[in-house]
Amino acid sequence: MTETIKDVRFDGTRFFVEDENGNRKQVFPQTILEQIIGLDSLRSVRGYPGPPGKVGKSAFETAKESGFPGTEDEFDQLLANIQINESTKRKAPTSWSLDRTTTPWTIRLDNGSTLQLNDYGQVASVFGLGSSPNLESATVTPVPIISNIIKAARGTLSIDLFKKTSGSNFNYYSPNYTINNPVQDVSIYDFTVATFGVTGDTYNRQWVLIKMLYELGIFSPADVESLGATKK
């Protein structure tokens, strides 16, 4: 006759099985090898479910306890707006491609912005055609100018490193440039008074790079104001 096991229990040192009539039998530990091996059959036995866990607080309940004054509908709308804003938020570029079908050539950035250097329409060295800039190097270089922009966006070049570079590295940042679809509005600042404080800048173009980095969402308002940009 096959024994029908109803329950399995463990008292901390021993396993018991209980049949449908309520009879219990110790199954481990045992002194008979066959009985120990027979524990494999217990793996398929389903025990009683435990008590339900405690229901946690909702995000709205937690917010209310923290001082949120609105209703649950207002809270849900707030969360929805945050998610929309975060998904549509413009960010600084981290990569680019060179479009040579336009005059001047166009640097197309991966954040949707474009940059045209109107004084250097098809100058290969300035645009980086035929070169492979080292984007891992924490060094400011004169050309291609896009390499300094991308390295600043990635955090490889800091403001302090720009302050320590040579003035000749700013020579190709002509103010005659065009950025389409910018991340930030440059019209609220006077950038002509901004500077990294580098001497030997022949053409006084440090402010142009500062303006570009702000316009592309790389420098923050606090950054440019610390470098001397003033609100209009």
PDB file of C-alpha atoms in Angstrom:
ATOM      1  CA  MET A   1       0.000   0.000   0.000  1.00  0.00           C
ATOM      2  CA  THR A   2       1.366   3.354  -1.010  1.00  0.00           C
ATOM      3  CA  GLU A   3       1.572   5.894   1.772  1.00  0.00           C
ATOM      4  CA  THR A   4      -0.069   9.255   0.995  1.00  0.00           C
ATOM      5  CA  ILE A   5       1.953  12.129   2.428  1.00  0.00           C
ATOM      6  CA  LYS A   6      -0.081  15.156   3.420  1.00  0.00           C
ATOM      7  CA  ASP A   7       2.519  17.406   5.062  1.00  0.00           C
ATOM      8  CA  VAL A   8       6.248  17.723   5.749  1.00  0.00           C
ATOM      9  CA  ARG A   9       7.521  19.398   8.894  1.00  0.00           C
ATOM     10  CA  PHE A  10      10.939  20.225  10.320  1.00  0.00           C
ATOM     11  CA  ASP A  11      11.507  20.852  14.025  1.00  0.00           C
ATOM     12  CA  GLY A  12      15.043  22.201  13.671  1.00  0.00           C
ATOM     13  CA  THR A  13      16.792  18.825  13.862  1.00  0.00           C
ATOM     14  CA  ARG A  14      14.377  16.304  12.352  1.00  0.00           C
ATOM     15  CA  PHE A  15      12.066  15.936   9.367  1.00  0.00           C
ATOM     16  CA  PHE A  16       8.598  14.412   9.827  1.00  0.00           C
ATOM     17  CA  VAL A  17       6.000  13.394   7.299  1.00  0.00           C
ATOM     18  CA  GLU A  18       2.307  13.347   8.138  1.00  0.00           C
ATOM     19  CA  ASP A  19      -0.172  11.138   6.334  1.00  0.00           C
ATOM     20  CA  GLU A  20      -3.782  11.932   5.563  1.00  0.00           C
ATOM     21  CA  ASN A  21      -4.870  10.388   8.891  1.00  0.00           C
ATOM     22  CA  GLY A  22      -2.606  12.693  10.913  1.00  0.00           C
ATOM     23  CA  ASN A  23      -0.002  10.041  11.650  1.00  0.00           C
ATOM     24  CA  ARG A  24       3.572  11.363  11.761  1.00  0.00           C
ATOM     25  CA  LYS A  25       6.780   9.531  11.018  1.00  0.00           C
ATOM     26  CA  GLN A  26      10.316  10.750  11.425  1.00  0.00           C
ATOM     27  CA  VAL A  27      12.184  10.462   8.125  1.00  0.00           C
ATOM     28  CA  PHE A  28      15.473  12.211   8.912  1.00  0.00           C
ATOM     29  CA  PRO A  29      17.852  11.586  10.470  1.00  0.00           C
ATOM     30  CA  GLN A  30      17.580   7.841  10.204  1.00  0.00           C
ATOM     31  CA  THR A  31      20.046   5.003  10.613  1.00  0.00           C
ATOM     32  CA  ILE A  32      18.917   3.067   7.554  1.00  0.00           C
ATOM     33  CA  LEU A  33      20.674   4.201   4.348  1.00  0.00           C
ATOM     34  CA  GLU A  34      17.685   3.445   2.166  1.00  0.00           C
ATOM     35  CA  GLN A  35      15.516   5.742   4.258  1.00  0.00           C
ATOM     36  CA  ILE A  36      18.040   8.601   3.971  1.00  0.00           C
ATOM     37  CA  ILE A  37      18.262   8.148   0.218  1.00  0.00           C
ATOM     38  CA  GLY A  38      14.482   8.144   0.162  1.00  0.00           C
ATOM     39  CA  LEU A  39      14.499  11.821   1.136  1.00  0.00           C
ATOM     40  CA  ASP A  40      14.659  12.535  -2.610  1.00  0.00           C
ATOM     41  CA  SER A  41      10.949  11.792  -2.720  1.00  0.00           C
ATOM     42  CA  LEU A  42      10.279  14.740  -0.398  1.00  0.00           C
ATOM     43  CA  ARG A  43      11.441  17.255  -2.969  1.00  0.00           C
ATOM     44  CA  SER A  44       8.143  17.059  -4.816  1.00  0.00           C
ATOM     45  CA  VAL A  45       6.010  17.462  -1.690  1.00  0.00           C
ATOM     46  CA  ARG A  46       4.327  20.856  -1.483  1.00  0.00           C
ATOM     47  CA  GLY A  47       4.039  22.279   2.026  1.00  0.00           C
ATOM     48  CA  TYR A  48       1.407  24.655   3.363  1.00  0.00           C
ATOM     49  CA  PRO A  49       1.657  28.239   2.032  1.00  0.00           C
ATOM     50  CA  GLY A  50       2.913  30.781   4.513  1.00  0.00           C
ATOM     51  CA  PRO A  51       0.888  33.762   5.726  1.00  0.00           C
ATOM     52  CA  PRO A  52       0.488  36.673   3.273  1.00  0.00           C
ATOM     53  CA  GLY A  53       3.104  39.381   3.488  1.00  0.00           C
ATOM     54  CA  LYS A  54       2.405  42.883   4.734  1.00  0.00           C
ATOM     55  CA  VAL A  55       1.022  45.212   2.083  1.00  0.00           C
ATOM     56  CA  GLY A  56       3.470  48.062   1.532  1.00  0.00           C
ATOM     57  CA  LYS A  57       2.627  51.746   1.194  1.00  0.00           C
ATOM     58  CA  SER A  58       1.942  53.233  -2.196  1.00  0.00           C
ATOM     59  CA  ALA A  59       4.189  55.940  -3.631  1.00  0.00           C
ATOM     60  CA  PHE A  60       1.405  58.459  -2.994  1.00  0.00           C
ATOM     61  CA  GLU A  61       1.042  57.411   0.667  1.00  0.00           C
ATOM     62  CA  THR A  62       4.777  57.754   1.163  1.00  0.00           C
ATOM     63  CA  ALA A  63       4.738  61.188  -0.487  1.00  0.00           C
ATOM     64  CA  LYS A  64       1.835  62.315   1.725  1.00  0.00           C
ATOM     65  CA  GLU A  65       3.720  61.284   4.848  1.00  0.00           C
ATOM     66  CA  SER A  66       6.674  63.299   3.561  1.00  0.00           C
ATOM     67  CA  GLY A  67       4.536  66.411   3.158  1.00  0.00           C
ATOM     68  CA  PHE A  68       3.069  66.261  -0.366  1.00  0.00           C
ATOM     69  CA  PRO A  69      -0.002  68.536  -0.168  1.00  0.00           C
ATOM     70  CA  GLY A  70      -1.939  67.456  -3.253  1.00  0.00           C
ATOM     71  CA  THR A  71      -4.392  64.725  -4.154  1.00  0.00           C
ATOM     72  CA  GLU A  72      -3.511  61.310  -5.530  1.00  0.00           C
ATOM     73  CA  ASP A  73      -4.543  62.428  -9.041  1.00  0.00           C
ATOM     74  CA  GLU A  74      -2.244  65.438  -8.753  1.00  0.00           C
ATOM     75  CA  PHE A  75       0.573  63.196  -7.583  1.00  0.00           C
ATOM     76  CA  ASP A  76       0.040  60.816 -10.522  1.00  0.00           C
ATOM     77  CA  GLN A  77       0.101  63.744 -12.938  1.00  0.00           C
ATOM     78  CA  LEU A  78       3.298  65.029 -11.358  1.00  0.00           C
ATOM     79  CA  LEU A  79       4.964  61.654 -11.866  1.00  0.00           C
ATOM     80  CA  ALA A  80       3.780  61.545 -15.473  1.00  0.00           C
ATOM     81  CA  ASN A  81       5.230  65.002 -16.149  1.00  0.00           C
ATOM     82  CA  ILE A  82       8.552  64.038 -14.587  1.00  0.00           C
ATOM     83  CA  GLN A  83       8.761  60.960 -16.802  1.00  0.00           C
ATOM     84  CA  ILE A  84       7.897  62.976 -19.916  1.00  0.00           C
ATOM     85  CA  ASN A  85      10.400  65.705 -19.090  1.00  0.00           C
ATOM     86  CA  GLU A  86      13.169  63.207 -18.440  1.00  0.00           C
ATOM     87  CA  SER A  87      12.525  61.304 -21.662  1.00  0.00           C
ATOM     88  CA  THR A  88      12.495  64.486 -23.761  1.00  0.00           C
ATOM     89  CA  LYS A  89      15.302  66.317 -21.975  1.00  0.00           C
ATOM     90  CA  ARG A  90      18.058  67.449 -24.326  1.00  0.00           C
ATOM     91  CA  LYS A  91      21.525  66.295 -23.367  1.00  0.00           C
ATOM     92  CA  ALA A  92      25.078  67.188 -24.305  1.00  0.00           C
ATOM     93  CA  PRO A  93      26.589  65.433 -27.358  1.00  0.00           C
ATOM     94  CA  THR A  94      29.005  62.535 -26.990  1.00  0.00           C
ATOM     95  CA  SER A  95      29.614  61.707 -30.661  1.00  0.00           C
ATOM     96  CA  TRP A  96      29.413  63.254 -34.117  1.00  0.00           C
ATOM     97  CA  SER A  97      29.514  62.662 -37.857  1.00  0.00           C
ATOM     98  CA  LEU A  98      30.843  64.885 -40.648  1.00  0.00           C
ATOM     99  CA  ASP A  99      28.413  65.809 -43.405  1.00  0.00           C
ATOM    100  CA  ARG A 100      30.374  66.944 -46.485  1.00  0.00           C
ATOM    101  CA  THR A 101      27.305  67.431 -48.668  1.00  0.00           C
ATOM    102  CA  THR A 102      26.771  70.948 -47.322  1.00  0.00           C
ATOM    103  CA  THR A 103      28.680  74.215 -47.709  1.00  0.00           C
ATOM    104  CA  PRO A 104      30.224  74.773 -45.270  1.00  0.00           C
ATOM    105  CA  TRP A 105      30.569  71.219 -44.036  1.00  0.00           C
ATOM    106  CA  THR A 106      28.265  70.297 -41.149  1.00  0.00           C
ATOM    107  CA  ILE A 107      29.201  68.528 -37.940  1.00  0.00           C
ATOM    108  CA  ARG A 108      26.128  66.525 -36.940  1.00  0.00           C
ATOM    109  CA  LEU A 109      26.030  65.751 -33.228  1.00  0.00           C
ATOM    110  CA  ASP A 110      24.238  62.802 -31.662  1.00  0.00           C
ATOM    111  CA  ASN A 111      22.018  65.038 -29.502  1.00  0.00           C
ATOM    112  CA  GLY A 112      20.337  66.579 -32.563  1.00  0.00           C
ATOM    113  CA  SER A 113      22.435  69.748 -32.741  1.00  0.00           C
ATOM    114  CA  THR A 114      24.532  70.699 -35.771  1.00  0.00           C
ATOM    115  CA  LEU A 115      27.639  72.873 -35.964  1.00  0.00           C
ATOM    116  CA  GLN A 116      28.946  74.768 -38.993  1.00  0.00           C
ATOM    117  CA  LEU A 117      32.276  76.602 -38.964  1.00  0.00           C
ATOM    118  CA  ASN A 118      31.567  79.294 -41.510  1.00  0.00           C
ATOM    119  CA  ASP A 119      35.148  80.587 -41.810  1.00  0.00           C
ATOM    120  CA  TYR A 120      36.523  77.095 -42.510  1.00  0.00           C
ATOM    121  CA  GLY A 121      34.018  75.793 -45.060  1.00  0.00           C
ATOM    122  CA  GLN A 122      35.997  72.745 -46.208  1.00  0.00           C
ATOM    123  CA  VAL A 123      39.253  72.908 -44.246  1.00  0.00           C
ATOM    124  CA  ALA A 124      39.984  69.249 -43.530  1.00  0.00           C
ATOM    125  CA  SER A 125      42.211  69.754 -40.490  1.00  0.00           C
ATOM    126  CA  VAL A 126      39.721  72.011 -38.687  1.00  0.00           C
ATOM    127  CA  PHE A 127      36.830  69.614 -39.287  1.00  0.00           C
ATOM    128  CA  GLY A 128      38.922  66.504 -38.601  1.00  0.00           C
ATOM    129  CA  LEU A 129      38.666  64.928 -42.052  1.00  0.00           C
ATOM    130  CA  GLY A 130      41.338  62.248 -42.394  1.00  0.00           C
ATOM    131  CA  SER A 131      42.328  62.387 -38.722  1.00  0.00           C
ATOM    132  CA  SER A 132      41.518  60.280 -35.698  1.00  0.00           C
ATOM    133  CA  PRO A 133      41.493  62.453 -32.556  1.00  0.00           C
ATOM    134  CA  ASN A 134      42.309  60.771 -29.271  1.00  0.00           C
ATOM    135  CA  LEU A 135      39.157  61.304 -27.238  1.00  0.00           C
ATOM    136  CA  GLU A 136      40.705  59.630 -24.189  1.00  0.00           C
ATOM    137  CA  SER A 137      43.494  62.211 -23.927  1.00  0.00           C
ATOM    138  CA  ALA A 138      42.943  64.903 -21.298  1.00  0.00           C
ATOM    139  CA  THR A 139      44.763  67.430 -23.481  1.00  0.00           C
ATOM    140  CA  VAL A 140      43.366  70.437 -25.335  1.00  0.00           C
ATOM    141  CA  THR A 141      44.377  70.388 -29.004  1.00  0.00           C
ATOM    142  CA  PRO A 142      44.097  73.138 -31.652  1.00  0.00           C
ATOM    143  CA  VAL A 143      42.338  70.950 -34.262  1.00  0.00           C
ATOM    144  CA  PRO A 144      39.968  69.365 -34.936  1.00  0.00           C
ATOM    145  CA  ILE A 145      37.911  71.604 -32.734  1.00  0.00           C
ATOM    146  CA  ILE A 146      35.157  69.036 -32.342  1.00  0.00           C
ATOM    147  CA  SER A 147      37.494  66.797 -30.352  1.00  0.00           C
ATOM    148  CA  ASN A 148      37.740  69.376 -27.547  1.00  0.00           C
ATOM    149  CA  ILE A 149      33.961  69.775 -27.532  1.00  0.00           C
ATOM    150  CA  ILE A 150      33.317  66.040 -27.251  1.00  0.00           C
ATOM    151  CA  LYS A 151      36.016  65.546 -24.618  1.00  0.00           C
ATOM    152  CA  ALA A 152      34.486  68.358 -22.569  1.00  0.00           C
ATOM    153  CA  ALA A 153      31.055  66.721 -22.885  1.00  0.00           C
ATOM    154  CA  ARG A 154      32.434  63.385 -21.724  1.00  0.00           C
ATOM    155  CA  GLY A 155      34.247  64.972 -18.783  1.00  0.00           C
ATOM    156  CA  THR A 156      37.723  64.193 -20.117  1.00  0.00           C
ATOM    157  CA  LEU A 157      38.494  67.924 -20.339  1.00  0.00           C
ATOM    158  CA  SER A 158      37.611  69.943 -17.260  1.00  0.00           C
ATOM    159  CA  ILE A 159      37.486  73.713 -16.868  1.00  0.00           C
ATOM    160  CA  ASP A 160      40.746  73.534 -14.935  1.00  0.00           C
ATOM    161  CA  LEU A 161      42.436  71.793 -17.880  1.00  0.00           C
ATOM    162  CA  PHE A 162      41.186  74.482 -20.267  1.00  0.00           C
ATOM    163  CA  LYS A 163      42.674  77.076 -17.908  1.00  0.00           C
ATOM    164  CA  LYS A 164      46.078  75.375 -18.095  1.00  0.00           C
ATOM    165  CA  THR A 165      46.341  75.004 -21.854  1.00  0.00           C
ATOM    166  CA  SER A 166      48.161  77.141 -24.415  1.00  0.00           C
ATOM    167  CA  GLY A 167      46.485  80.197 -25.920  1.00  0.00           C
ATOM    168  CA  SER A 168      47.197  78.936 -29.434  1.00  0.00           C
ATOM    169  CA  ASN A 169      44.694  76.105 -28.900  1.00  0.00           C
ATOM    170  CA  PHE A 170      41.840  78.621 -29.225  1.00  0.00           C
ATOM    171  CA  ASN A 171      42.934  80.051 -32.604  1.00  0.00           C
ATOM    172  CA  TYR A 172      40.343  78.201 -34.692  1.00  0.00           C
ATOM    173  CA  TYR A 173      37.296  79.029 -32.592  1.00  0.00           C
ATOM    174  CA  SER A 174      36.017  81.769 -34.842  1.00  0.00           C
ATOM    175  CA  PRO A 175      32.870  83.565 -33.660  1.00  0.00           C
ATOM    176  CA  ASN A 176      31.498  83.084 -37.179  1.00  0.00           C
ATOM    177  CA  TYR A 177      29.833  79.750 -36.517  1.00  0.00           C
ATOM    178  CA  THR A 178      26.286  78.418 -36.569  1.00  0.00           C
ATOM    179  CA  ILE A 179      24.695  75.961 -34.163  1.00  0.00           C
ATOM    180  CA  ASN A 180      21.265  74.739 -35.179  1.00  0.00           C
ATOM    181  CA  ASN A 181      18.908  73.148 -32.647  1.00  0.00           C
ATOM    182  CA  PRO A 182      20.950  74.282 -29.615  1.00  0.00           C
ATOM    183  CA  VAL A 183      20.383  72.843 -26.154  1.00  0.00           C
ATOM    184  CA  GLN A 184      20.628  76.157 -24.303  1.00  0.00           C
ATOM    185  CA  ASP A 185      19.831  79.762 -25.216  1.00  0.00           C
ATOM    186  CA  VAL A 186      22.970  81.896 -25.465  1.00  0.00           C
ATOM    187  CA  SER A 187      21.052  85.151 -25.935  1.00  0.00           C
ATOM    188  CA  ILE A 188      20.686  85.674 -22.188  1.00  0.00           C
ATOM    189  CA  TYR A 189      24.449  86.073 -21.643  1.00  0.00           C
ATOM    190  CA  ASP A 190      27.227  88.352 -22.801  1.00  0.00           C
ATOM    191  CA  PHE A 191      29.976  85.835 -23.552  1.00  0.00           C
ATOM    192  CA  THR A 192      32.513  88.299 -24.963  1.00  0.00           C
ATOM    193  CA  VAL A 193      33.767  88.980 -21.436  1.00  0.00           C
ATOM    194  CA  ALA A 194      34.139  85.269 -20.553  1.00  0.00           C
ATOM    195  CA  THR A 195      37.605  83.757 -20.427  1.00  0.00           C
ATOM    196  CA  PHE A 196      39.594  80.774 -19.160  1.00  0.00           C
ATOM    197  CA  GLY A 197      42.278  83.271 -18.162  1.00  0.00           C
ATOM    198  CA  VAL A 198      44.818  81.825 -20.603  1.00  0.00           C
ATOM    199  CA  THR A 199      47.494  84.214 -21.832  1.00  0.00           C
ATOM    200  CA  GLY A 200      48.838  84.228 -25.379  1.00  0.00           C
ATOM    201  CA  ASP A 201      45.415  83.834 -27.005  1.00  0.00           C
ATOM    202  CA  THR A 202      46.286  85.759 -30.192  1.00  0.00           C
ATOM    203  CA  TYR A 203      42.730  86.233 -31.432  1.00  0.00           C
ATOM    204  CA  ASN A 204      40.965  86.406 -28.048  1.00  0.00           C
ATOM    205  CA  ARG A 205      38.706  83.439 -28.819  1.00  0.00           C
ATOM    206  CA  GLN A 206      38.405  81.690 -25.469  1.00  0.00           C
ATOM    207  CA  TRP A 207      34.936  83.200 -25.058  1.00  0.00           C
ATOM    208  CA  VAL A 208      33.809  81.579 -28.309  1.00  0.00           C
ATOM    209  CA  LEU A 209      34.560  78.079 -27.027  1.00  0.00           C
ATOM    210  CA  ILE A 210      32.859  78.868 -23.715  1.00  0.00           C
ATOM    211  CA  LYS A 211      29.796  80.035 -25.642  1.00  0.00           C
ATOM    212  CA  MET A 212      29.789  76.891 -27.821  1.00  0.00           C
ATOM    213  CA  LEU A 213      30.055  74.601 -24.810  1.00  0.00           C
ATOM    214  CA  TYR A 214      27.134  76.349 -23.136  1.00  0.00           C
ATOM    215  CA  GLU A 215      25.015  76.370 -26.302  1.00  0.00           C
ATOM    216  CA  LEU A 216      25.536  72.613 -26.748  1.00  0.00           C
ATOM    217  CA  GLY A 217      24.507  71.850 -23.156  1.00  0.00           C
ATOM    218  CA  ILE A 218      27.997  70.976 -21.944  1.00  0.00           C
ATOM    219  CA  PHE A 219      28.672  73.962 -19.670  1.00  0.00           C
ATOM    220  CA  SER A 220      26.044  74.956 -17.108  1.00  0.00           C
ATOM    221  CA  PRO A 221      24.970  78.511 -16.219  1.00  0.00           C
ATOM    222  CA  ALA A 222      27.154  78.264 -13.107  1.00  0.00           C
ATOM    223  CA  ASP A 223      30.124  77.224 -15.270  1.00  0.00           C
ATOM    224  CA  VAL A 224      29.925  80.147 -17.670  1.00  0.00           C
ATOM    225  CA  GLU A 225      29.204  82.647 -14.925  1.00  0.00           C
ATOM    226  CA  SER A 226      32.296  81.454 -13.061  1.00  0.00           C
ATOM    227  CA  LEU A 227      34.260  82.197 -16.240  1.00  0.00           C
ATOM    228  CA  GLY A 228      32.953  85.753 -16.451  1.00  0.00           C
ATOM    229  CA  ALA A 229      29.830  85.520 -18.655  1.00  0.00           C
ATOM    230  CA  THR A 230      27.261  88.070 -17.507  1.00  0.00           C
ATOM    231  CA  LYS A 231      23.512  88.068 -17.887  1.00  0.00           C
ATOM    232  CA  LYS A 232      22.117  90.721 -20.193  1.00  0.00           C
TER     233      LYS A 232
END
